[in-house]
CSV table of C-alpha atoms and ligand atoms in Angstrom, one decimal:
chain,number,residue,atom,x,y,z
W,626,MET,CA,-32.8,-44.6,-114.4
W,627,GLN,CA,-36.0,-45.4,-116.2
W,628,LYS,CA,-35.2,-48.8,-117.7
W,629,VAL,CA,-32.8,-51.2,-116.1
W,630,VAL,CA,-31.9,-54.7,-117.5
W,631,MET,CA,-30.6,-57.5,-115.3
W,632,THR,CA,-28.9,-60.5,-117.0
W,633,GLY,CA,-28.4,-63.8,-115.3
W,634,ALA,CA,-31.9,-63.7,-114.0
W,635,SER,CA,-32.3,-67.5,-113.5
W,636,GLY,CA,-29.0,-67.7,-111.5
W,637,GLY,CA,-28.7,-68.0,-107.7
W,638,VAL,CA,-27.6,-64.4,-107.0
W,639,CYS,CA,-30.5,-62.9,-109.0
W,640,ARG,CA,-33.0,-65.3,-107.3
W,641,GLN,CA,-32.0,-63.7,-104.0
W,642,ILE,CA,-32.1,-60.1,-105.1
W,643,ARG,CA,-35.0,-60.0,-107.5
W,644,PRO,CA,-37.6,-59.4,-104.7
W,645,LEU,CA,-35.5,-56.6,-103.4
W,646,LEU,CA,-35.3,-54.8,-106.7
W,647,LYS,CA,-39.1,-54.6,-107.3
W,648,GLY,CA,-40.2,-51.0,-107.7
W,649,LEU,CA,-36.8,-49.4,-107.6
W,650,TRP,CA,-37.0,-48.3,-111.3
W,651,PRO,CA,-40.1,-47.7,-113.5
W,652,GLU,CA,-39.0,-50.7,-115.7
W,653,LEU,CA,-36.9,-53.7,-114.8
W,654,VAL,CA,-36.3,-56.3,-117.5
W,655,LEU,CA,-34.9,-59.7,-116.4
W,656,SER,CA,-33.0,-61.8,-118.8
W,657,SER,CA,-31.2,-65.2,-119.1
W,658,ARG,CA,-31.4,-68.1,-121.5
W,659,ARG,CA,-34.3,-69.6,-119.7
W,660,PRO,CA,-36.8,-67.9,-117.4
W,661,PRO,CA,-36.4,-68.3,-113.6
W,662,GLU,CA,-38.7,-71.1,-112.4
W,663,ASP,CA,-40.3,-68.7,-109.9
W,664,LEU,CA,-40.9,-65.9,-112.3
W,665,ALA,CA,-43.7,-63.8,-110.9
W,666,ALA,CA,-46.6,-62.4,-112.9
W,667,ASP,CA,-45.4,-58.8,-112.2
W,668,GLU,CA,-41.9,-59.5,-113.5
W,669,THR,CA,-40.8,-58.8,-117.1
W,670,PHE,CA,-38.6,-61.4,-118.7
W,671,GLN,CA,-36.8,-61.6,-122.1
W,672,ALA,CA,-34.9,-64.8,-123.0
W,673,VAL,CA,-31.5,-64.0,-124.5
W,674,ASP,CA,-28.3,-66.0,-125.1
W,675,LEU,CA,-25.4,-63.6,-124.5
W,676,ALA,CA,-23.5,-65.3,-127.4
W,677,ASP,CA,-26.2,-63.9,-129.8
W,678,ARG,CA,-25.2,-60.3,-130.5
W,679,VAL,CA,-28.5,-59.4,-132.3
W,680,ALA,CA,-30.5,-60.6,-129.3
W,681,VAL,CA,-28.3,-58.7,-126.8
W,682,ASP,CA,-28.8,-55.6,-128.9
W,683,ALA,CA,-32.5,-56.0,-128.7
W,684,LEU,CA,-32.4,-56.6,-125.0
W,685,LEU,CA,-30.6,-53.4,-124.3
W,686,ASP,CA,-32.6,-51.2,-126.6
W,687,GLY,CA,-33.8,-48.2,-124.6
W,688,ALA,CA,-32.0,-49.3,-121.4
W,689,ASP,CA,-30.4,-46.7,-119.1
W,690,GLY,CA,-28.7,-49.2,-116.8
W,691,LEU,CA,-27.5,-52.8,-117.0
W,692,ILE,CA,-26.9,-55.1,-114.0
W,693,HIS,CA,-24.8,-57.8,-115.6
W,694,MET,CA,-25.0,-61.0,-113.5
W,695,GLY,CA,-25.1,-63.3,-116.6
W,696,GLY,CA,-22.5,-65.7,-117.7
W,697,TYR,CA,-20.7,-68.8,-116.4
W,698,SER,CA,-20.4,-68.5,-112.6
W,699,VAL,CA,-17.9,-71.2,-111.5
W,700,GLU,CA,-14.8,-72.9,-112.9
W,701,GLY,CA,-15.4,-74.8,-116.1
W,702,PRO,CA,-14.0,-75.9,-119.4
W,703,TRP,CA,-12.4,-73.0,-121.4
W,704,GLU,CA,-14.9,-73.4,-124.2
W,705,ALA,CA,-17.8,-72.7,-121.9
W,706,ILE,CA,-16.1,-69.8,-120.1
W,707,HIS,CA,-15.0,-68.3,-123.4
W,708,GLU,CA,-18.5,-68.4,-124.9
W,709,ALA,CA,-20.3,-66.9,-121.9
W,710,ASN,CA,-17.7,-64.7,-120.2
W,711,ILE,CA,-15.5,-63.5,-123.0
W,712,VAL,CA,-17.6,-63.5,-126.2
W,713,GLY,CA,-20.9,-63.0,-124.3
W,714,LEU,CA,-19.4,-60.2,-122.3
W,715,TYR,CA,-17.9,-58.5,-125.3
W,716,ASN,CA,-21.3,-58.7,-127.0
W,717,THR,CA,-22.9,-57.2,-123.9
W,718,PHE,CA,-20.5,-54.2,-123.7
W,719,GLU,CA,-20.8,-53.6,-127.5
W,720,ALA,CA,-24.5,-53.6,-127.2
W,721,ALA,CA,-24.4,-51.3,-124.2
W,722,ARG,CA,-22.2,-48.9,-126.1
W,723,THR,CA,-24.2,-48.8,-129.3
W,724,LYS,CA,-27.6,-48.6,-127.4
W,725,GLY,CA,-26.4,-45.8,-125.2
W,726,VAL,CA,-26.6,-47.6,-121.9
W,727,LYS,CA,-25.2,-45.1,-119.3
W,728,ARG,CA,-24.2,-47.5,-116.5
W,729,VAL,CA,-23.1,-51.1,-116.2
W,730,ILE,CA,-22.8,-53.1,-113.0
W,731,PHE,CA,-20.4,-55.9,-113.7
W,732,ALA,CA,-20.6,-58.9,-111.4
W,733,SER,CA,-16.9,-59.5,-110.9
W,734,SER,CA,-15.7,-62.0,-108.4
W,735,ASN,CA,-13.3,-62.7,-105.5
W,736,HIS,CA,-11.8,-65.2,-107.9
W,737,ALA,CA,-10.2,-62.4,-109.8
W,738,ILE,CA,-7.9,-62.0,-106.8
W,739,GLY,CA,-8.2,-65.6,-105.4
W,740,PHE,CA,-4.5,-66.3,-105.2
W,741,TYR,CA,-3.9,-63.7,-102.5
W,742,ARG,CA,-3.0,-65.2,-99.1
W,743,ARG,CA,-5.4,-65.0,-96.2
W,744,ASP,CA,-2.8,-63.7,-93.8
W,745,GLY,CA,-2.5,-60.4,-95.8
W,746,ARG,CA,-5.1,-57.6,-96.5
W,747,ILE,CA,-5.6,-56.2,-100.0
W,748,ASP,CA,-7.5,-53.2,-101.4
W,749,HIS,CA,-9.4,-52.7,-104.6
W,750,ASP,CA,-6.2,-51.5,-106.5
W,751,VAL,CA,-4.0,-54.7,-106.3
W,752,GLN,CA,-2.8,-56.6,-109.3
W,753,ALA,CA,-5.1,-59.4,-110.4
W,754,ARG,CA,-4.3,-62.9,-109.2
W,755,PRO,CA,-7.0,-65.1,-110.7
W,756,ASP,CA,-7.3,-68.6,-109.3
W,757,THR,CA,-9.2,-70.2,-112.3
W,758,ARG,CA,-10.1,-69.8,-115.9
W,759,TYR,CA,-13.3,-68.3,-114.5
W,760,GLY,CA,-11.3,-65.8,-112.4
W,761,VAL,CA,-9.4,-64.9,-115.6
W,762,SER,CA,-12.7,-64.1,-117.3
W,763,LYS,CA,-13.6,-61.8,-114.4
W,764,VAL,CA,-10.2,-59.9,-114.8
W,765,PHE,CA,-11.1,-59.6,-118.5
W,766,GLY,CA,-14.5,-58.2,-117.7
W,767,GLU,CA,-13.0,-55.6,-115.4
W,768,ALA,CA,-10.5,-54.6,-118.1
W,769,LEU,CA,-13.2,-54.5,-120.8
W,770,GLY,CA,-15.3,-52.2,-118.5
W,771,SER,CA,-12.4,-49.9,-118.1
W,772,LEU,CA,-11.9,-49.7,-121.9
W,773,TYR,CA,-15.6,-49.0,-122.4
W,774,ALA,CA,-15.6,-46.3,-119.7
W,775,ARG,CA,-12.5,-44.4,-120.7
W,776,LYS,CA,-12.9,-44.8,-124.5
W,777,TYR,CA,-16.7,-44.7,-124.9
W,778,GLY,CA,-18.1,-43.2,-121.8
W,779,VAL,CA,-20.1,-46.2,-120.5
W,780,ARG,CA,-19.6,-45.9,-116.7
W,781,VAL,CA,-18.9,-49.2,-115.1
W,782,PHE,CA,-19.1,-50.4,-111.5
W,783,ASN,CA,-17.2,-53.7,-110.9
W,784,ILE,CA,-18.3,-55.6,-107.8
W,785,ARG,CA,-15.9,-58.3,-106.8
W,786,ILE,CA,-18.5,-60.4,-105.2
W,787,GLY,CA,-17.5,-62.7,-102.3
W,788,ASN,CA,-20.4,-65.0,-101.7
W,789,VAL,CA,-24.1,-64.0,-101.8
W,790,ALA,CA,-26.3,-65.8,-99.2
W,791,ASP,CA,-28.5,-65.2,-96.2
W,792,ARG,CA,-25.7,-66.4,-94.0
W,793,PRO,CA,-21.9,-67.1,-94.4
W,794,ALA,CA,-21.7,-70.8,-95.5
W,795,ASP,CA,-18.4,-71.7,-93.9
W,796,HIS,CA,-15.2,-70.4,-92.3
W,797,ARG,CA,-14.0,-68.8,-95.5
W,798,ARG,CA,-17.2,-67.1,-96.2
W,799,LEU,CA,-17.0,-65.3,-92.7
W,800,SER,CA,-14.4,-63.1,-94.4
W,801,MET,CA,-16.3,-62.4,-97.7
W,802,TRP,CA,-20.0,-63.0,-97.2
W,803,LEU,CA,-22.4,-60.6,-98.9
W,804,HIS,CA,-26.0,-60.4,-97.8
W,805,PRO,CA,-28.5,-59.8,-100.7
W,806,GLU,CA,-29.7,-56.5,-99.1
W,807,ASP,CA,-26.1,-55.2,-99.0
W,808,LEU,CA,-25.6,-56.3,-102.7
W,809,VAL,CA,-28.6,-54.2,-103.6
W,810,GLN,CA,-27.1,-51.3,-101.8
W,811,LEU,CA,-24.0,-51.6,-103.9
W,812,ILE,CA,-25.9,-52.0,-107.1
W,813,ARG,CA,-27.8,-48.7,-106.3
W,814,ILE,CA,-24.5,-46.9,-105.6
W,815,GLY,CA,-23.1,-48.2,-108.9
W,816,LEU,CA,-26.2,-47.0,-110.9
W,817,ASP,CA,-26.6,-43.7,-109.2
W,818,HIS,CA,-23.3,-42.3,-107.8
W,819,PRO,CA,-22.1,-39.4,-110.0
W,820,ALA,CA,-18.4,-40.2,-109.5
W,821,ILE,CA,-18.4,-43.7,-110.9
W,822,VAL,CA,-16.0,-44.2,-113.9
W,823,ASP,CA,-14.6,-47.8,-113.9
W,824,ASP,CA,-14.6,-48.4,-110.2
W,825,VAL,CA,-13.8,-51.6,-108.4
W,826,VAL,CA,-15.3,-52.5,-105.0
W,827,TYR,CA,-15.5,-55.7,-102.9
W,828,GLY,CA,-18.9,-57.2,-102.6
W,829,MET,CA,-19.0,-58.1,-99.0
W,830,SER,CA,-21.2,-57.3,-96.0
W,831,HIS,CA,-19.7,-56.1,-92.7
W,832,CYS,CA,-17.1,-58.9,-92.3
W,833,GLU,CA,-15.0,-58.4,-89.2
W,834,ARG,CA,-12.5,-61.1,-90.5
W,835,ALA,CA,-12.3,-59.4,-94.0
W,836,TRP,CA,-9.2,-59.9,-96.1
W,837,TRP,CA,-10.2,-56.9,-98.2
W,838,ASP,CA,-10.0,-53.2,-97.4
W,839,ASN,CA,-13.3,-52.0,-98.8
W,840,SER,CA,-12.7,-48.3,-98.1
W,841,HIS,CA,-13.4,-47.3,-101.7
W,842,ALA,CA,-16.9,-48.7,-101.4
W,843,ARG,CA,-17.2,-46.8,-98.1
W,844,ALA,CA,-16.1,-43.6,-99.7
W,845,LEU,CA,-18.9,-44.0,-102.2
W,846,GLY,CA,-21.4,-44.3,-99.4
W,847,TYR,CA,-21.6,-48.0,-98.9
W,848,ARG,CA,-22.8,-48.9,-95.3
W,849,PRO,CA,-23.4,-52.6,-95.1
W,850,LYS,CA,-26.2,-53.6,-92.7
W,851,HIS,CA,-25.3,-57.2,-92.1
W,852,HIS,CA,-22.5,-58.6,-89.8
W,853,ALA,CA,-20.8,-61.9,-90.6
W,854,GLU,CA,-19.9,-62.4,-86.9
W,855,ASP,CA,-23.6,-62.7,-86.1
W,856,HIS,CA,-23.4,-66.1,-87.9
W,857,VAL,CA,-20.2,-67.6,-86.6
W,858,ALA,CA,-21.8,-70.6,-84.9
W,859,PHE,CA,-23.6,-71.6,-88.1
W,860,ALA,CA,-20.6,-71.0,-90.4
W,861,MET,CA,-18.2,-73.0,-88.1
W,862,ALA,CA,-20.7,-75.9,-87.8
W,863,GLU,CA,-20.9,-76.1,-91.6
W,864,GLN,CA,-17.1,-75.8,-91.8
W,865,ALA,CA,-16.8,-78.9,-89.6
W,866,LYS,CA,-18.5,-80.9,-92.3
W,867,LEU,CA,-15.9,-80.0,-94.9
W,868,PRO,CA,-12.6,-81.9,-95.6
W,869,PRO,CA,-9.3,-80.0,-95.0
W,870,ASP,CA,-7.9,-78.3,-98.1
W,871,PRO,CA,-4.2,-77.6,-97.5
W,872,ILE,CA,-3.9,-75.4,-100.6
W,873,GLY,CA,-7.3,-73.8,-100.7
W,874,ASP,CA,-7.3,-72.9,-97.0
W,875,GLN,CA,-4.3,-70.6,-97.5
W,876,PHE,CA,-5.9,-68.4,-100.1
W,877,HIS,CA,-8.9,-66.1,-100.6
W,878,GLY,CA,-10.3,-68.3,-103.4
W,879,GLY,CA,-10.5,-71.5,-101.4
W,880,THR,CA,-11.3,-74.6,-103.4
W,881,PHE,CA,-11.0,-72.6,-106.6
W,882,CYS,CA,-7.3,-72.4,-105.9
W,883,SER,CA,-6.8,-76.1,-105.1
W,884,GLN,CA,-8.8,-77.3,-108.1
W,885,GLU,CA,-6.3,-78.6,-110.7
W,886,PHE,CA,-3.4,-77.3,-108.5
W,887,ASP,CA,-0.2,-79.0,-109.8
W,888,GLY,CA,3.3,-77.7,-109.0
W,889,GLY,CA,2.1,-74.1,-108.5
W,890,LEU,CA,4.2,-71.4,-106.8
W,891,ALA,CA,1.7,-71.3,-103.9
W,892,ASP,CA,4.4,-70.7,-101.2
W,893,LEU,CA,5.3,-67.3,-102.6
W,894,ASP,CA,4.1,-64.3,-100.5
V,1966,15L,C1,-18.1,-67.1,-107.2
V,1966,15L,O1,-17.6,-66.3,-107.9
V,1966,15L,C2,-19.1,-68.0,-107.7
V,1966,15L,O2,-19.9,-67.5,-108.7
V,1966,15L,C3,-20.0,-68.5,-106.5
V,1966,15L,O3,-20.7,-69.7,-107.0
V,1966,15L,C4,-19.2,-68.9,-105.3
V,1966,15L,O4,-18.4,-70.0,-105.6
V,1966,15L,C5,-18.3,-67.7,-104.9
V,1966,15L,O5,-17.6,-67.2,-105.9
V,1966,15L,C6,-17.4,-68.1,-103.7
V,1966,15L,O6,-16.2,-67.9,-103.8
V,1966,15L,O7,-17.9,-68.5,-102.7
């Protein structure tokens, strides 16, 4: 990889991994609608709205790899999700295809499978169970990636990210926390591993209470360095500040499941 582009540069996940990406490739271009407030003098930035196809084309000109962290990152109105995560993502994959980008890392999310219950364990191959319109857009993204891999040869690595932070933020995150260094390890596997086609892995560190079987990531060489159980006291203290959530507390997606919940079939498996 000579030139790698990362979208979503002004978002929270990129803020945490930008310092760790420095020097990994000869050229790293950061992009989002607005520059990150803490953009350093040695970082290259290009402002692009993903809804603007011409601008996305220009962004990916000459790129070998794309780390796609851009888009709408929580639940929101359909119009906003549609523009950023459906139209914007389509533009991004089309630009990747026409510009000859070899690899795409797609920041998928645990909210693609948020309606699985916490008392079970799932692997990367289960049927989608999105918990929000946002989660639906992540399922769409994984499907789009599969199409572009199998039809056009753009290899895609889908990371169903749990929650990226220095420490697990609460009880739920003890099962799905992802330290920034472990995320970078996954990104490097996705850009470099020769066997990647349209693979799906879970973006979590070593979580002893995991609800996800991440053996596919392990088979690709992923060895997370950070252990969630090292932070139990902090996570549980934070949890004590939160109100109970009778619906959200049953499912992987937490509050994303309980938002707007109304007469759902939540007591099924
Ligand atoms: C996500 O997908 C969101 O982008 C992030 O803001 C968190 O809410 C995370 O999931 C989570 O589930 O903790």
